[in-house]
Short mmCIF file of C-alpha atoms in Angstrom, two decimals:
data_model
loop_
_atom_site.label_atom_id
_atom_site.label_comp_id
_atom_site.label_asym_id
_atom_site.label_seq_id
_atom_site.Cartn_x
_atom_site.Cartn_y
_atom_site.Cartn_z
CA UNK O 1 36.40 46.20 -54.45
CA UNK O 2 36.78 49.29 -56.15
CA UNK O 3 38.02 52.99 -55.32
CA UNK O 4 34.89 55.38 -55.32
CA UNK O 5 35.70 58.76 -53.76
CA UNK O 6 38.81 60.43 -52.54
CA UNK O 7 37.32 63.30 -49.79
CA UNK O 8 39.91 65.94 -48.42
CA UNK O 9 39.70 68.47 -45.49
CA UNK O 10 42.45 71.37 -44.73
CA UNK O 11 42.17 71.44 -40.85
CA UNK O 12 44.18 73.03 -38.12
CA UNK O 13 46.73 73.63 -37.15
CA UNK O 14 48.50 73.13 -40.38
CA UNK O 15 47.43 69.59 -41.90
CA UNK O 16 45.46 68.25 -44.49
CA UNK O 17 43.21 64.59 -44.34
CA UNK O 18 42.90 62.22 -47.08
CA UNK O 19 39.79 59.44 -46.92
CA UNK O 20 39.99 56.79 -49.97
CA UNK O 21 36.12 54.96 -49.76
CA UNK O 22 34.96 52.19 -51.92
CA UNK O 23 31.83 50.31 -53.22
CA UNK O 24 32.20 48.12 -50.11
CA UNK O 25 32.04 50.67 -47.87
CA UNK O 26 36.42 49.85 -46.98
CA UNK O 27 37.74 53.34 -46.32
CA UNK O 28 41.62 54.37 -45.59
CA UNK O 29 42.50 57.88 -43.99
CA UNK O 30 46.05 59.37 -45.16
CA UNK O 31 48.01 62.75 -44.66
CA UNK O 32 49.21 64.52 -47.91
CA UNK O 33 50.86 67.92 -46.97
CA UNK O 34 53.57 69.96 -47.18
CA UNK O 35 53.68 72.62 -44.88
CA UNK O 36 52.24 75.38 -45.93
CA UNK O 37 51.60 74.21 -48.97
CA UNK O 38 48.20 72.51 -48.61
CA UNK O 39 46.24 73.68 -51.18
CA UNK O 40 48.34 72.95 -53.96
CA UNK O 41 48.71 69.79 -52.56
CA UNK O 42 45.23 68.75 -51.96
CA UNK O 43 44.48 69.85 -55.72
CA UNK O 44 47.01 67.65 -57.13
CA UNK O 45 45.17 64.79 -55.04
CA UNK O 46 42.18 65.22 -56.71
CA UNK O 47 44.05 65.56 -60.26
CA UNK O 48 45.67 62.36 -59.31
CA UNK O 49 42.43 60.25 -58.44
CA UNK O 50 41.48 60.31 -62.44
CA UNK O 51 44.09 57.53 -61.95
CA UNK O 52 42.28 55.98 -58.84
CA UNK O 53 38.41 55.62 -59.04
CA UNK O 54 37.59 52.01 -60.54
CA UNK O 55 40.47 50.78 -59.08
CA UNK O 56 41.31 47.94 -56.72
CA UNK O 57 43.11 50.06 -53.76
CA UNK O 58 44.50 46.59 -53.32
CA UNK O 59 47.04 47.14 -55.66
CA UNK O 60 48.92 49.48 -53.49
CA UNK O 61 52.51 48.59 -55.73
CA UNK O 62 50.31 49.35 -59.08
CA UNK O 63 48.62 52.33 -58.15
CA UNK O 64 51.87 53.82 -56.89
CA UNK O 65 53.98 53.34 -59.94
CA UNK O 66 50.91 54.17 -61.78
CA UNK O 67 50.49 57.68 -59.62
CA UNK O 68 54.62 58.02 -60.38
CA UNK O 69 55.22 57.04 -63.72
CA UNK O 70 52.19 57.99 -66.18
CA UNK O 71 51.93 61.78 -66.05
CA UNK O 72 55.56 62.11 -67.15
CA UNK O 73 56.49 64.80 -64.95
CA UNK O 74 57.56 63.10 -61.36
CA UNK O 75 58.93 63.96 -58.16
CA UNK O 76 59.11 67.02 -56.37
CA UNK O 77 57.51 67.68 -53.16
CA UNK O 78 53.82 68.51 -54.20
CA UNK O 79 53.42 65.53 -55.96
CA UNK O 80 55.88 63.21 -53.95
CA UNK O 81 53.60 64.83 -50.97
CA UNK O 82 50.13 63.93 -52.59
CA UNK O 83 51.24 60.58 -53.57
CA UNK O 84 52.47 60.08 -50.13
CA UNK O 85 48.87 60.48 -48.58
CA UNK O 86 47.29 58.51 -51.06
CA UNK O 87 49.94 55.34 -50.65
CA UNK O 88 49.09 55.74 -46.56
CA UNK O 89 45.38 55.80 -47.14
CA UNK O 90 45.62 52.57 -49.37
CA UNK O 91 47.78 51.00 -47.02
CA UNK O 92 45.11 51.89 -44.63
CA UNK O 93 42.19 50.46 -46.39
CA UNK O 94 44.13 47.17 -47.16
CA UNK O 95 45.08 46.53 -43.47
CA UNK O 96 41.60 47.77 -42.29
CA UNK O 97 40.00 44.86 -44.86
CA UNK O 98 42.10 42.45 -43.89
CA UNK O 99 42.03 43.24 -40.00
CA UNK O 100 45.81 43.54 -39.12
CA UNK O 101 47.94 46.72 -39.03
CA UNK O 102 50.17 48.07 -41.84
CA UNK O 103 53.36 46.44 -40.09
CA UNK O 104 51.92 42.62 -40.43
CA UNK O 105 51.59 43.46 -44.10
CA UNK O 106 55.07 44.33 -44.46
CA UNK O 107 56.98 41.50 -42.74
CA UNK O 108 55.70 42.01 -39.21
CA UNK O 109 57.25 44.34 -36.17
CA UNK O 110 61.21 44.22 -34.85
CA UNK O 111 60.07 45.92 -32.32
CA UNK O 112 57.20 46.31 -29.67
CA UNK O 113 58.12 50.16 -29.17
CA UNK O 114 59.59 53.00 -30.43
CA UNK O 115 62.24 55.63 -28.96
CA UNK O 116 60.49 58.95 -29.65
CA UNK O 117 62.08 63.02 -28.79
CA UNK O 118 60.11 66.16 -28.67
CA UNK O 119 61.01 69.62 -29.77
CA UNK O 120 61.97 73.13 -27.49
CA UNK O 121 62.86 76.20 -28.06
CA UNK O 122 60.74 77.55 -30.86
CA UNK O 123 61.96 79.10 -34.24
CA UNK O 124 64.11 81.41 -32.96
CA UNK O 125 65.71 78.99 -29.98
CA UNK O 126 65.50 80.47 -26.73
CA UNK O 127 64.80 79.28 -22.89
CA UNK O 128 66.43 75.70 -24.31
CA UNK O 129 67.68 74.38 -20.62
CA UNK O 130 64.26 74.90 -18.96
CA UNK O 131 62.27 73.36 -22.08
CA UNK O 132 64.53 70.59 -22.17
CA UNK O 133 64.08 69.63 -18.56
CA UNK O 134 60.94 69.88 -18.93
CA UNK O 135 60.83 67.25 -21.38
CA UNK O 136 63.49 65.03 -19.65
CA UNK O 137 61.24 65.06 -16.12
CA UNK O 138 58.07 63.76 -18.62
CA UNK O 139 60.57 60.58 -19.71
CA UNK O 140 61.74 61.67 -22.87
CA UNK O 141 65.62 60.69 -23.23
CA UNK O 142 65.99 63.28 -26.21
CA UNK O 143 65.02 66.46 -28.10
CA UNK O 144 65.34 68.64 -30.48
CA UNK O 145 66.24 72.01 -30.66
CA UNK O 146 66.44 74.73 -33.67
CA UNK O 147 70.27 75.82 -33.22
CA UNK O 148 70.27 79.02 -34.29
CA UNK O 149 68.07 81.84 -35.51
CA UNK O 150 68.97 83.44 -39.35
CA UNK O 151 72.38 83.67 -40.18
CA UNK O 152 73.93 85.49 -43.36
CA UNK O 153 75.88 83.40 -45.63
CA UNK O 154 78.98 84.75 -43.77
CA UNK O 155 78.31 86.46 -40.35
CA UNK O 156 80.29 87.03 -37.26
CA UNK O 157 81.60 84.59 -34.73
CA UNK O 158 79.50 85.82 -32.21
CA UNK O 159 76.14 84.23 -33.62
CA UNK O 160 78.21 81.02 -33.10
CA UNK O 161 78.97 81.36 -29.71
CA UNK O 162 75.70 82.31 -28.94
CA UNK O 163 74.36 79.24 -30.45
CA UNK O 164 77.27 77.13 -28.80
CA UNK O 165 75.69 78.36 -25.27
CA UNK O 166 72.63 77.60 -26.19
CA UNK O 167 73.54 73.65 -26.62
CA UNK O 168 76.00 74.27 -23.80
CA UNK O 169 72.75 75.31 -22.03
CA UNK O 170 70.81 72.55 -22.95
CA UNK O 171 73.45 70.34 -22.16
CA UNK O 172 74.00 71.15 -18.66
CA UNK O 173 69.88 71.14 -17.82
CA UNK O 174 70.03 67.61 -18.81
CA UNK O 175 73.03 66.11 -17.93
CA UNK O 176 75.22 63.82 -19.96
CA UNK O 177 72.66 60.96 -21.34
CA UNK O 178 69.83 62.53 -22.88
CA UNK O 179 69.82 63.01 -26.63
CA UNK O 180 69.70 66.27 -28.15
CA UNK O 181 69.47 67.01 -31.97
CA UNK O 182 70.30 70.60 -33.20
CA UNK O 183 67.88 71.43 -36.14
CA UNK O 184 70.32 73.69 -38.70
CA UNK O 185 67.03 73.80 -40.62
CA UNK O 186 69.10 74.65 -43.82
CA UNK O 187 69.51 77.82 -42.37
CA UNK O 188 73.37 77.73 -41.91
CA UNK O 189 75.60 78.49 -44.81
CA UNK O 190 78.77 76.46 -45.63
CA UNK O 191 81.03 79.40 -44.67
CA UNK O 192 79.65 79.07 -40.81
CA UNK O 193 78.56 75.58 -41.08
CA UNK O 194 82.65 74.82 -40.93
CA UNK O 195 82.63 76.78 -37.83
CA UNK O 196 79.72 76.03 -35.95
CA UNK O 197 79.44 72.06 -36.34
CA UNK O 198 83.00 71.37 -34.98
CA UNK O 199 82.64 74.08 -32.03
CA UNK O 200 79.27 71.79 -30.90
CA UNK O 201 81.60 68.73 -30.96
CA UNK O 202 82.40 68.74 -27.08
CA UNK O 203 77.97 68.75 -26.30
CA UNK O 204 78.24 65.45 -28.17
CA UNK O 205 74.86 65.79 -29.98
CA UNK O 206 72.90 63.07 -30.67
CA UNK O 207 72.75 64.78 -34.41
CA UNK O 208 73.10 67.96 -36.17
CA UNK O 209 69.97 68.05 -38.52
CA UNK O 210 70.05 69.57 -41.95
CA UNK O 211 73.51 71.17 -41.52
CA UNK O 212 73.43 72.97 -44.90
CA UNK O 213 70.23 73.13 -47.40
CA UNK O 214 69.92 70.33 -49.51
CA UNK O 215 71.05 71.85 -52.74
CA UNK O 216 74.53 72.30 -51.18
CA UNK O 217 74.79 68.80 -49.31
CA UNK O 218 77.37 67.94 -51.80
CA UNK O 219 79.72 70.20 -49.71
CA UNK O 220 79.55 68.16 -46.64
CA UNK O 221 82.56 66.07 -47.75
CA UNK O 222 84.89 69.32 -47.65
CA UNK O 223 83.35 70.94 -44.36
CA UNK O 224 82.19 67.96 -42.35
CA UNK O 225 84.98 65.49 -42.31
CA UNK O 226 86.17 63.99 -38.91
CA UNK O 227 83.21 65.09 -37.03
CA UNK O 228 82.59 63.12 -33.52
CA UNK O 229 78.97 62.93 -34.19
CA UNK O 230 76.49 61.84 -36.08
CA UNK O 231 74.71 64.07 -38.94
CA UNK O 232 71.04 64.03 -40.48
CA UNK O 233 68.91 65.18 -43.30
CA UNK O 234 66.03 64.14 -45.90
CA UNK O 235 62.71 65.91 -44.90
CA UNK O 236 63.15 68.32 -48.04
CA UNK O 237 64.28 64.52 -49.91
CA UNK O 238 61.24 63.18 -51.91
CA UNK O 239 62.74 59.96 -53.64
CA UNK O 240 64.73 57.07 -53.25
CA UNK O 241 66.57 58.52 -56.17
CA UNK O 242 67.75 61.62 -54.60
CA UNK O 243 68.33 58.86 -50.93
CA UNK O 244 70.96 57.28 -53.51
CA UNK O 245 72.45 59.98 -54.93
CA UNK O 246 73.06 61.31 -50.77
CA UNK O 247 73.80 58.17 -49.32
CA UNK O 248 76.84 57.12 -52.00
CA UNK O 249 78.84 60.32 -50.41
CA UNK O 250 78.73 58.92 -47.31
CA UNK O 251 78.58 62.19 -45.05
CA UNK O 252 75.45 61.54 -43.27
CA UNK O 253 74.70 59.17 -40.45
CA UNK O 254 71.02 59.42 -40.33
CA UNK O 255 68.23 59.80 -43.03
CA UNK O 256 65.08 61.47 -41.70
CA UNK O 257 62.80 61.09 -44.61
CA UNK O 258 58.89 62.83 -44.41
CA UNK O 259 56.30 59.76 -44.84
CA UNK O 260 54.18 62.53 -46.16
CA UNK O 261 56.99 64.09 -47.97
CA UNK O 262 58.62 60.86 -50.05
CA UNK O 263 55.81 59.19 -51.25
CA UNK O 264 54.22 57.42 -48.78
CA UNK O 265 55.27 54.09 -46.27
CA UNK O 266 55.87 52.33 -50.15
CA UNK O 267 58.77 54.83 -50.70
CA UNK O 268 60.17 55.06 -47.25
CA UNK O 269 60.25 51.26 -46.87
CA UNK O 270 62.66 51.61 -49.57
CA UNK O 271 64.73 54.25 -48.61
CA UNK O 272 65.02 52.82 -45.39
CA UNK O 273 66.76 49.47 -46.60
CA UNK O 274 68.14 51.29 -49.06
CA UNK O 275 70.02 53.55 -46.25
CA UNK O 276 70.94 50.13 -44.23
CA UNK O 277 72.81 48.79 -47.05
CA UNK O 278 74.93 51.93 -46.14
CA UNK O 279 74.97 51.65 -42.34
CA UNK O 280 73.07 54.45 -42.17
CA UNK O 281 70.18 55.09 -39.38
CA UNK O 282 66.66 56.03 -40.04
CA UNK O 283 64.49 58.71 -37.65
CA UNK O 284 61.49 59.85 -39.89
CA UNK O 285 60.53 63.35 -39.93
CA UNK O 286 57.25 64.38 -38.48
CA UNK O 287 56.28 67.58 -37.47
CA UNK O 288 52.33 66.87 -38.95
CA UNK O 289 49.51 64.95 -37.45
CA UNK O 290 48.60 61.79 -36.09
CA UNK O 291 47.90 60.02 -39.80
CA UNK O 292 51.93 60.65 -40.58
CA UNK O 293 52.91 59.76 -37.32
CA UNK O 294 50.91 56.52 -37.24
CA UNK O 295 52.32 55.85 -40.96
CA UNK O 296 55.60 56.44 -39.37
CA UNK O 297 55.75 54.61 -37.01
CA UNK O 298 54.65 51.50 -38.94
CA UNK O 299 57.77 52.04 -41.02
CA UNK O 300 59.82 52.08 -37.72
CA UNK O 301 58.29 48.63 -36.49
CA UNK O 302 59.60 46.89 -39.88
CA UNK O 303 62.86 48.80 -40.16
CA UNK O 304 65.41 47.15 -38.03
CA UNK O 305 67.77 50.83 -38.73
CA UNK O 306 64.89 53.07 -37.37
CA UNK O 307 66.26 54.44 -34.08
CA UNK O 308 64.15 57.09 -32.65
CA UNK O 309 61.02 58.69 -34.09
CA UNK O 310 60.24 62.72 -34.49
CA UNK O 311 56.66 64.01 -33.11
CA UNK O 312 55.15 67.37 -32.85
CA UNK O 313 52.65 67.26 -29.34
CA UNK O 314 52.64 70.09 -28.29
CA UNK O 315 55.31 71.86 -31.14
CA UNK O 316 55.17 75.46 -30.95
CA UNK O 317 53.24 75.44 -34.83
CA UNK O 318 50.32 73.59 -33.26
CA UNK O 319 48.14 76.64 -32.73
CA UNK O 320 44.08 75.57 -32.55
CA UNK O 321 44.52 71.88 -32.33
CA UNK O 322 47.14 69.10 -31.48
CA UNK O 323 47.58 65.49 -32.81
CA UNK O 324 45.67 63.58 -30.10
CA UNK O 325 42.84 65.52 -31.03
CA UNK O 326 41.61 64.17 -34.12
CA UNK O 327 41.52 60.57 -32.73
CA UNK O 328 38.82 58.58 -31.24
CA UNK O 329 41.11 56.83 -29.35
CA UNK O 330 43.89 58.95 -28.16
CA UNK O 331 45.91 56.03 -26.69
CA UNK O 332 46.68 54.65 -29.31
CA UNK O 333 49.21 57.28 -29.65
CA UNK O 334 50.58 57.72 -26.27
CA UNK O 335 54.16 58.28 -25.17
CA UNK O 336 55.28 56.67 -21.85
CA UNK O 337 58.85 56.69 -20.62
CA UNK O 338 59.96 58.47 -24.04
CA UNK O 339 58.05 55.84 -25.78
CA UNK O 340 55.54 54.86 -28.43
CA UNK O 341 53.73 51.58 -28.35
CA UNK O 342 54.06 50.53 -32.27
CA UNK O 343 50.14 50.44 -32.75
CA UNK O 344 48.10 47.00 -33.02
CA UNK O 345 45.14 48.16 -34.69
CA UNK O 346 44.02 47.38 -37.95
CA UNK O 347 45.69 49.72 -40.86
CA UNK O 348 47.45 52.41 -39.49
CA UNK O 349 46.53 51.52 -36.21
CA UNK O 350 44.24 54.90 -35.42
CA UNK O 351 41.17 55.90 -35.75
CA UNK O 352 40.27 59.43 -36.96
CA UNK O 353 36.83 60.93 -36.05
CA UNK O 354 35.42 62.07 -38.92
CA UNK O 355 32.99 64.48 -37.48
CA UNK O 356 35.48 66.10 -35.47
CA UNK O 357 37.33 66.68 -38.38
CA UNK O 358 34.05 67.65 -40.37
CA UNK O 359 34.12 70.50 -37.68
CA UNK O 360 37.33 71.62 -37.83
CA UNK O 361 37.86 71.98 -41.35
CA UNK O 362 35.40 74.48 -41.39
CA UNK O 363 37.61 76.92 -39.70
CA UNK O 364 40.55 75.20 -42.03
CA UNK O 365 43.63 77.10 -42.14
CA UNK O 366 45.81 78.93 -44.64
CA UNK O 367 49.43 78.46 -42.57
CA UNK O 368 52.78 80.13 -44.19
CA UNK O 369 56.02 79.68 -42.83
CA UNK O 370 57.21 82.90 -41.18
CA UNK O 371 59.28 85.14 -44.07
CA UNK O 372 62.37 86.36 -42.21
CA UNK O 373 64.81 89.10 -43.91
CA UNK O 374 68.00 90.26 -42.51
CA UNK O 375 69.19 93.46 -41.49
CA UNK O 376 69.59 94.89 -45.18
CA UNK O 377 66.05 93.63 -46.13
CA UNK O 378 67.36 90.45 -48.27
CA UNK O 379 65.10 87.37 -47.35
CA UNK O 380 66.61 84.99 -44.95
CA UNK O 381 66.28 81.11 -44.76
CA UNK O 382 63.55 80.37 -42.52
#
């Protein structure tokens, strides 16, 4: 069997599709974006598959190091991101030839389900207790919420105690067991970082996500000592090299690396033992569509320090179309009781329909990020 085509389609909301065919007529579907970002990533797919036609897609180990290693240059989120759809496409194709899903290939499943939260509150967080009761009365038994809007690099107390009562909030719509993780989104500075994560301490959050940026998570060892409660990062983490060089400081809890993001379920596999040699817990981001989630979640069935699994039905970005709606059979990603059922089909376990996204890629998409400044015009982080 060899690799023939690699066929790509920038479709809405905010996603881009990956199909890998062959002279056999095999085929693998995969989901190489950053956010945002599409188009540079889909062009470095098709630089990258100079390295791919003629090839046996069996060689999933090969072809990654190959994809890694020979153009010199390496990691980074573009091509950690188009590597990542690739390595889910092959995996993909191999389980779809050989008629089992992705997680028999790795070891088989330690687990028949997976714990999964849903966000509230949009960008700039607001009407958190009603969106999180909302989500409690569908089953889920945790969610997410952004915990504050912009914030200069040293602003006044009162944009913490507004964001305190917004978990406070939160916190009394649901009651004492449900989850909730406060997204930071790298948008909190170290001076109000100190502040604001030990004045959440008595909402006992299930996490604080991303509590500074990632260039200045070295700091977490002077401002995040002591702390009741668990803390997260690694969406904007592309490596098992960077994983290494985070996880030796041990300041965070959780590692919530991108399956699209880190190069693929071949790199998170080993991030993920590589975090439970620390102790640490894995929730994989996933704010895309139903080819990361699916890839995701195969990583969470053979990960035995997975403990609950990000998804974005029905995420305030998902403007035109939704996951469920690219799949023939939408079941196959369903959420009951705050639940996902680790899928049993072959490969990743869905099926995408191709027309559909034939269709929709015609109206593609060309999504930004929203560019926030502050009050004297200097950009803010997003």
């Amino acid at each position: 069997m060899k690799i023939t085509r690699l066929k790509t389609w920038q479709v809405p909301p905010r996603w881009l599709f990956l199909k890998i065919e062959t002279d056999e007529g095999c085929y693998g579907w995969g989901e190489p974006v950053i956010e945002g970002r599409s188009a540079t990533v889909e062009a470095a797919v098709h630089e990258l598959s100079d390295y791919l036609i003629g090839q046996d897609p069996h060689r999933i180990e090969h072809l990654w190091n190959t994809l890694y290693r020979a153009g010199f240059y390496r990691g980074g989120p573009i091509l950690m991101s188009a590597i990542a759809g690739i390595d889910q496409a092959l995996w993909d194709l191999k389980g779809r030839d050989l008629g089992v899903p992705v997680h028999q290939l790795l070891g088989g499943a330690v687990r028949d389900k997976m714990r999964m939260y849903a966000w509230t509150g949009g960008d700039r967080p607001s009407d958190v207790g009603a969106g999180a009761k909302a989500l409690a009365d569908k089953g889920f038994t945790a969610f997410k919420m952004n915990g504050t809007p912009e914030l200069q690099i040293v602003d006044s107390h009162r944009k913490v105690d507004e964001a305190v009562a917004r978990v406070a909030e939160a916190r009394h719509a649901v009651g004492p067991d449900v989850g909730i993780g406060i997204d930071f989104h790298g948008r909190v500075h170290r001076p109000m970082a100190k502040a604001l994560l030990r004045e959440l301490e008595p909402y006992h959050p299930m996490f604080v996500e991303e509590p500074v940026a990632p260039e200045h998570l070295p700091c977490l060892k002077d401002i995040a000592g002591g702390l009741g409660y668990p803390l997260a990062t690694g969406e904007r983490l592309h490596t098992r090299f960077e994983f290494r060089d985070l996880l030796k400081d041990g300041m965070i809890d959780i590692i919530q690396p991108d399956i699209s993001h880190c190069g693929g379920i071949s790199e998170g596999l080993k991030i993920a033992a590589l975090a439970s040699a620390y102790d640490v817990a894995l929730a994989p981001h996933c704010p895309l569509g139903p080819l990361t989630l699916a890839a995701s979640l195969q990583l969470d069935a053979v990960s035995h320090n997975a403990f609950i699994q990000e998804q974005s039905m029905g995420i305030h970005y998902n403007q035109g179309n939704d996951v469920l709606d690219y799949l023939v059979d939408k079941s196959a990603l369903s959420i009951e009781d705050g639940f996902c059922a680790i899928p049993q089909g072959p490969g990743l376990g869905v099926e995408i329909d191709e027309a559909f996204v034939e269709e929709r890629a015609k109206v593609g998409h060309r999504w930004r990020n929203p560019v926030w400044t502050h009050e004297d015009g200097s950009i803010a982080e997003w």
